[in-house]
PDB file of C-alpha atoms in Angstrom:
ATOM      1  CA  MET A   1       0.000   0.000   0.000  1.00 60.00           C
ATOM      2  CA  ALA A   2       1.300   3.441  -0.931  1.00 63.00           C
ATOM      3  CA  LYS A   3       2.264   5.664   1.983  1.00 82.00           C
ATOM      4  CA  SER A   4       1.523   8.935   0.240  1.00 86.00           C
ATOM      5  CA  PHE A   5      -1.393  10.307  -1.758  1.00 87.00           C
ATOM      6  CA  ASP A   6      -1.221   9.306  -5.441  1.00 86.00           C
ATOM      7  CA  PHE A   7      -1.067  12.754  -7.050  1.00 81.00           C
ATOM      8  CA  GLY A   8      -0.284  11.257 -10.448  1.00 84.00           C
ATOM      9  CA  ARG A   9      -3.860   9.974 -10.679  1.00 85.00           C
ATOM     10  CA  ALA A  10      -5.683  12.738  -8.795  1.00 91.00           C
ATOM     11  CA  PRO A  11      -7.967  14.829 -11.033  1.00 92.00           C
ATOM     12  CA  GLY A  12      -7.254  18.022  -9.080  1.00 92.00           C
ATOM     13  CA  HIS A  13      -3.513  17.603  -9.442  1.00 92.00           C
ATOM     14  CA  LEU A  14      -3.788  16.743 -13.139  1.00 94.00           C
ATOM     15  CA  ILE A  15      -6.025  19.779 -13.767  1.00 94.00           C
ATOM     16  CA  ARG A  16      -3.474  22.002 -11.987  1.00 94.00           C
ATOM     17  CA  ARG A  17      -0.670  20.548 -14.106  1.00 95.00           C
ATOM     18  CA  ALA A  18      -2.715  21.003 -17.284  1.00 95.00           C
ATOM     19  CA  HIS A  19      -3.355  24.614 -16.254  1.00 95.00           C
ATOM     20  CA  GLN A  20       0.366  25.174 -15.679  1.00 96.00           C
ATOM     21  CA  ARG A  21       1.097  23.787 -19.129  1.00 96.00           C
ATOM     22  CA  ALA A  22      -1.620  25.896 -20.748  1.00 96.00           C
ATOM     23  CA  VAL A  23      -0.343  29.089 -19.116  1.00 96.00           C
ATOM     24  CA  ALA A  24       3.269  28.292 -20.034  1.00 97.00           C
ATOM     25  CA  ILE A  25       2.292  27.745 -23.670  1.00 97.00           C
ATOM     26  CA  PHE A  26       0.231  30.958 -23.660  1.00 96.00           C
ATOM     27  CA  MET A  27       3.097  32.975 -22.213  1.00 96.00           C
ATOM     28  CA  GLU A  28       5.503  31.523 -24.765  1.00 96.00           C
ATOM     29  CA  GLU A  29       3.267  32.209 -27.758  1.00 96.00           C
ATOM     30  CA  THR A  30       2.338  35.731 -26.614  1.00 95.00           C
ATOM     31  CA  SER A  31       5.738  36.729 -25.189  1.00 93.00           C
ATOM     32  CA  GLY A  32       5.971  39.776 -27.434  1.00 91.00           C
ATOM     33  CA  PHE A  33       2.802  41.258 -25.957  1.00 92.00           C
ATOM     34  CA  ASP A  34       3.532  41.060 -22.210  1.00 91.00           C
ATOM     35  CA  VAL A  35       0.006  39.847 -21.473  1.00 95.00           C
ATOM     36  CA  THR A  36      -1.490  37.167 -19.236  1.00 94.00           C
ATOM     37  CA  PRO A  37      -4.304  34.771 -20.169  1.00 94.00           C
ATOM     38  CA  VAL A  38      -6.694  36.687 -17.881  1.00 93.00           C
ATOM     39  CA  GLN A  39      -5.760  40.018 -19.462  1.00 95.00           C
ATOM     40  CA  PHE A  40      -6.329  38.525 -22.905  1.00 95.00           C
ATOM     41  CA  SER A  41      -9.719  37.197 -21.781  1.00 94.00           C
ATOM     42  CA  ILE A  42     -10.719  40.594 -20.413  1.00 95.00           C
ATOM     43  CA  LEU A  43      -9.735  42.367 -23.630  1.00 95.00           C
ATOM     44  CA  ASN A  44     -11.767  39.962 -25.734  1.00 95.00           C
ATOM     45  CA  ALA A  45     -14.755  40.056 -23.382  1.00 95.00           C
ATOM     46  CA  LEU A  46     -14.772  43.867 -23.586  1.00 95.00           C
ATOM     47  CA  ILE A  47     -14.533  43.775 -27.367  1.00 96.00           C
ATOM     48  CA  ASP A  48     -17.714  41.653 -27.298  1.00 95.00           C
ATOM     49  CA  GLN A  49     -19.442  43.730 -24.586  1.00 95.00           C
ATOM     50  CA  PRO A  50     -18.060  47.292 -24.515  1.00 95.00           C
ATOM     51  CA  GLY A  51     -19.044  49.459 -21.571  1.00 95.00           C
ATOM     52  CA  GLU A  52     -19.473  46.543 -19.188  1.00 94.00           C
ATOM     53  CA  ASP A  53     -18.966  47.044 -15.462  1.00 92.00           C
ATOM     54  CA  GLN A  54     -16.033  45.430 -13.634  1.00 90.00           C
ATOM     55  CA  ILE A  55     -18.100  42.963 -11.573  1.00 90.00           C
ATOM     56  CA  THR A  56     -20.105  41.665 -14.522  1.00 92.00           C
ATOM     57  CA  LEU A  57     -16.926  41.409 -16.572  1.00 93.00           C
ATOM     58  CA  ALA A  58     -15.165  39.435 -13.827  1.00 91.00           C
ATOM     59  CA  GLY A  59     -18.067  36.978 -13.805  1.00 90.00           C
ATOM     60  CA  ARG A  60     -17.987  36.574 -17.573  1.00 91.00           C
ATOM     61  CA  VAL A  61     -14.285  35.714 -17.617  1.00 91.00           C
ATOM     62  CA  ALA A  62     -14.593  33.602 -14.443  1.00 89.00           C
ATOM     63  CA  PHE A  63     -12.137  35.713 -12.473  1.00 89.00           C
ATOM     64  CA  ASP A  64     -12.275  36.927  -8.891  1.00 88.00           C
ATOM     65  CA  ALA A  65     -14.040  40.308  -8.851  1.00 84.00           C
ATOM     66  CA  ALA A  66     -11.921  41.532  -5.931  1.00 84.00           C
ATOM     67  CA  THR A  67      -8.656  41.158  -7.855  1.00 86.00           C
ATOM     68  CA  SER A  68      -9.983  42.023 -11.302  1.00 88.00           C
ATOM     69  CA  GLY A  69      -9.445  45.719 -10.550  1.00 87.00           C
ATOM     70  CA  SER A  70      -5.677  45.307 -10.425  1.00 91.00           C
ATOM     71  CA  VAL A  71      -5.678  43.312 -13.678  1.00 92.00           C
ATOM     72  CA  ILE A  72      -7.782  46.002 -15.315  1.00 93.00           C
ATOM     73  CA  GLY A  73      -5.409  48.617 -13.878  1.00 93.00           C
ATOM     74  CA  ARG A  74      -2.488  46.956 -15.660  1.00 95.00           C
ATOM     75  CA  LEU A  75      -4.453  46.949 -18.929  1.00 96.00           C
ATOM     76  CA  GLU A  76      -5.300  50.591 -18.341  1.00 96.00           C
ATOM     77  CA  ALA A  77      -1.604  51.407 -17.744  1.00 96.00           C
ATOM     78  CA  LYS A  78      -0.790  49.828 -21.137  1.00 96.00           C
ATOM     79  CA  GLY A  79      -3.395  52.053 -22.734  1.00 97.00           C
ATOM     80  CA  TRP A  80      -5.517  49.071 -23.753  1.00 97.00           C
ATOM     81  CA  VAL A  81      -8.552  49.681 -21.529  1.00 97.00           C
ATOM     82  CA  ARG A  82     -10.422  52.824 -20.528  1.00 96.00           C
ATOM     83  CA  ARG A  83     -12.307  52.901 -17.210  1.00 92.00           C
ATOM     84  CA  GLU A  84     -14.991  55.485 -16.423  1.00 91.00           C
ATOM     85  CA  PRO A  85     -17.569  55.924 -13.671  1.00 89.00           C
ATOM     86  CA  ASP A  86     -21.142  55.041 -14.579  1.00 86.00           C
ATOM     87  CA  GLU A  87     -23.209  58.226 -15.000  1.00 88.00           C
ATOM     88  CA  ARG A  88     -26.089  56.734 -12.963  1.00 88.00           C
ATOM     89  CA  ASP A  89     -23.925  55.205 -10.208  1.00 86.00           C
ATOM     90  CA  LYS A  90     -20.494  56.770  -9.740  1.00 81.00           C
ATOM     91  CA  ARG A  91     -19.329  53.786  -7.634  1.00 82.00           C
ATOM     92  CA  ARG A  92     -19.697  51.522 -10.667  1.00 87.00           C
ATOM     93  CA  LYS A  93     -16.821  51.514 -13.159  1.00 88.00           C
ATOM     94  CA  LEU A  94     -17.552  50.865 -16.827  1.00 94.00           C
ATOM     95  CA  LEU A  95     -14.895  49.597 -19.189  1.00 96.00           C
ATOM     96  CA  TRP A  96     -14.031  49.923 -22.853  1.00 97.00           C
ATOM     97  CA  VAL A  97     -11.199  48.586 -24.954  1.00 97.00           C
ATOM     98  CA  THR A  98      -9.207  51.400 -26.536  1.00 97.00           C
ATOM     99  CA  PRO A  99      -8.321  51.263 -30.242  1.00 97.00           C
ATOM    100  CA  GLU A 100      -4.776  50.264 -29.171  1.00 96.00           C
ATOM    101  CA  GLY A 101      -6.170  47.491 -26.985  1.00 96.00           C
ATOM    102  CA  GLU A 102      -8.376  46.181 -29.753  1.00 95.00           C
ATOM    103  CA  GLN A 103      -5.427  46.196 -32.153  1.00 95.00           C
ATOM    104  CA  ALA A 104      -3.301  44.295 -29.615  1.00 95.00           C
ATOM    105  CA  ALA A 105      -6.075  41.729 -29.070  1.00 95.00           C
ATOM    106  CA  LEU A 106      -6.433  41.230 -32.812  1.00 93.00           C
ATOM    107  CA  GLN A 107      -2.677  40.772 -33.177  1.00 93.00           C
ATOM    108  CA  MET A 108      -2.736  38.179 -30.368  1.00 95.00           C
ATOM    109  CA  LYS A 109      -5.634  36.254 -31.884  1.00 93.00           C
ATOM    110  CA  ARG A 110      -3.376  34.127 -34.085  1.00 92.00           C
ATOM    111  CA  ALA A 111      -1.091  33.336 -31.130  1.00 95.00           C
ATOM    112  CA  ALA A 112      -4.123  32.424 -29.002  1.00 95.00           C
ATOM    113  CA  SER A 113      -5.316  29.999 -31.678  1.00 95.00           C
ATOM    114  CA  LYS A 114      -1.856  28.458 -31.797  1.00 96.00           C
ATOM    115  CA  VAL A 115      -1.925  28.107 -27.994  1.00 96.00           C
ATOM    116  CA  GLN A 116      -5.187  26.174 -28.150  1.00 96.00           C
ATOM    117  CA  ALA A 117      -3.804  23.841 -30.814  1.00 96.00           C
ATOM    118  CA  ARG A 118      -0.599  23.224 -28.856  1.00 97.00           C
ATOM    119  CA  ILE A 119      -2.481  22.458 -25.645  1.00 97.00           C
ATOM    120  CA  VAL A 120      -4.300  19.535 -27.279  1.00 96.00           C
ATOM    121  CA  GLU A 121      -1.696  18.510 -29.865  1.00 96.00           C
ATOM    122  CA  ARG A 122      -1.171  15.106 -28.221  1.00 96.00           C
ATOM    123  CA  LEU A 123      -4.866  14.237 -28.604  1.00 97.00           C
ATOM    124  CA  ASP A 124      -6.684  12.976 -31.665  1.00 97.00           C
ATOM    125  CA  THR A 125      -9.839  14.710 -32.922  1.00 96.00           C
ATOM    126  CA  GLN A 126     -12.236  12.560 -30.909  1.00 97.00           C
ATOM    127  CA  GLU A 127     -10.177  13.013 -27.735  1.00 97.00           C
ATOM    128  CA  ARG A 128     -10.112  16.795 -28.258  1.00 96.00           C
ATOM    129  CA  GLN A 129     -13.893  16.886 -28.562  1.00 96.00           C
ATOM    130  CA  GLN A 130     -14.281  14.649 -25.523  1.00 96.00           C
ATOM    131  CA  LEU A 131     -11.868  16.757 -23.470  1.00 95.00           C
ATOM    132  CA  ALA A 132     -13.710  19.968 -24.366  1.00 94.00           C
ATOM    133  CA  LEU A 133     -17.038  18.365 -23.458  1.00 93.00           C
ATOM    134  CA  LEU A 134     -15.744  17.083 -20.127  1.00 93.00           C
ATOM    135  CA  LEU A 135     -14.078  20.376 -19.217  1.00 92.00           C
ATOM    136  CA  ARG A 136     -17.277  22.309 -19.965  1.00 90.00           C
ATOM    137  CA  LYS A 137     -19.154  19.813 -17.821  1.00 90.00           C
ATOM    138  CA  LEU A 138     -16.659  20.254 -14.969  1.00 91.00           C
ATOM    139  CA  VAL A 139     -17.055  24.023 -14.985  1.00 88.00           C
ATOM    140  CA  LYS A 140     -20.842  23.606 -15.285  1.00 82.00           C
ATOM    141  CA  ASP A 141     -21.189  25.298 -18.630  1.00 57.00           C
ATOM    142  CA  PRO A 142     -24.856  24.874 -19.655  1.00 61.00           C
ATOM    143  CA  ASP A 143     -23.696  24.230 -23.226  1.00 59.00           C
ATOM    144  CA  ALA A 144     -21.680  21.181 -22.128  1.00 51.00           C
ATOM    145  CA  SER A 145     -24.289  18.806 -23.472  1.00 56.00           C
ATOM    146  CA  LYS A 146     -23.942  20.198 -27.007  1.00 57.00           C
TER     147      LYS A 146
END
């Protein structure tokens, strides 16, 4: 009987390792942009929904709302995001991607596609589809059954 916990077979450990690999590949492919996966997600989410508030945005990209402000601050410092108070509620901050931010996101799009391909390169087509289905199911995406 093994004396220690078998991390090599533990789903949580394997998911963490897969996440590490995914982030490492992302950072390698996007090294010229000095951007993190979360920053890239925020840029793209704001391109889709300009003028969204910080809390709603954090929920859409599945990121902690409390720390999203600092991530947005870094994007703002790069000149990629503009943050303004809501006219109806000054406590609420609304966000827009700047033209520079949109250009950067578009330039990163090809790298992001390459990242996705590299993450699953060891899997065949059926395995890729199955992995995507299972991951959506794990994160409780309502579209997981599609």
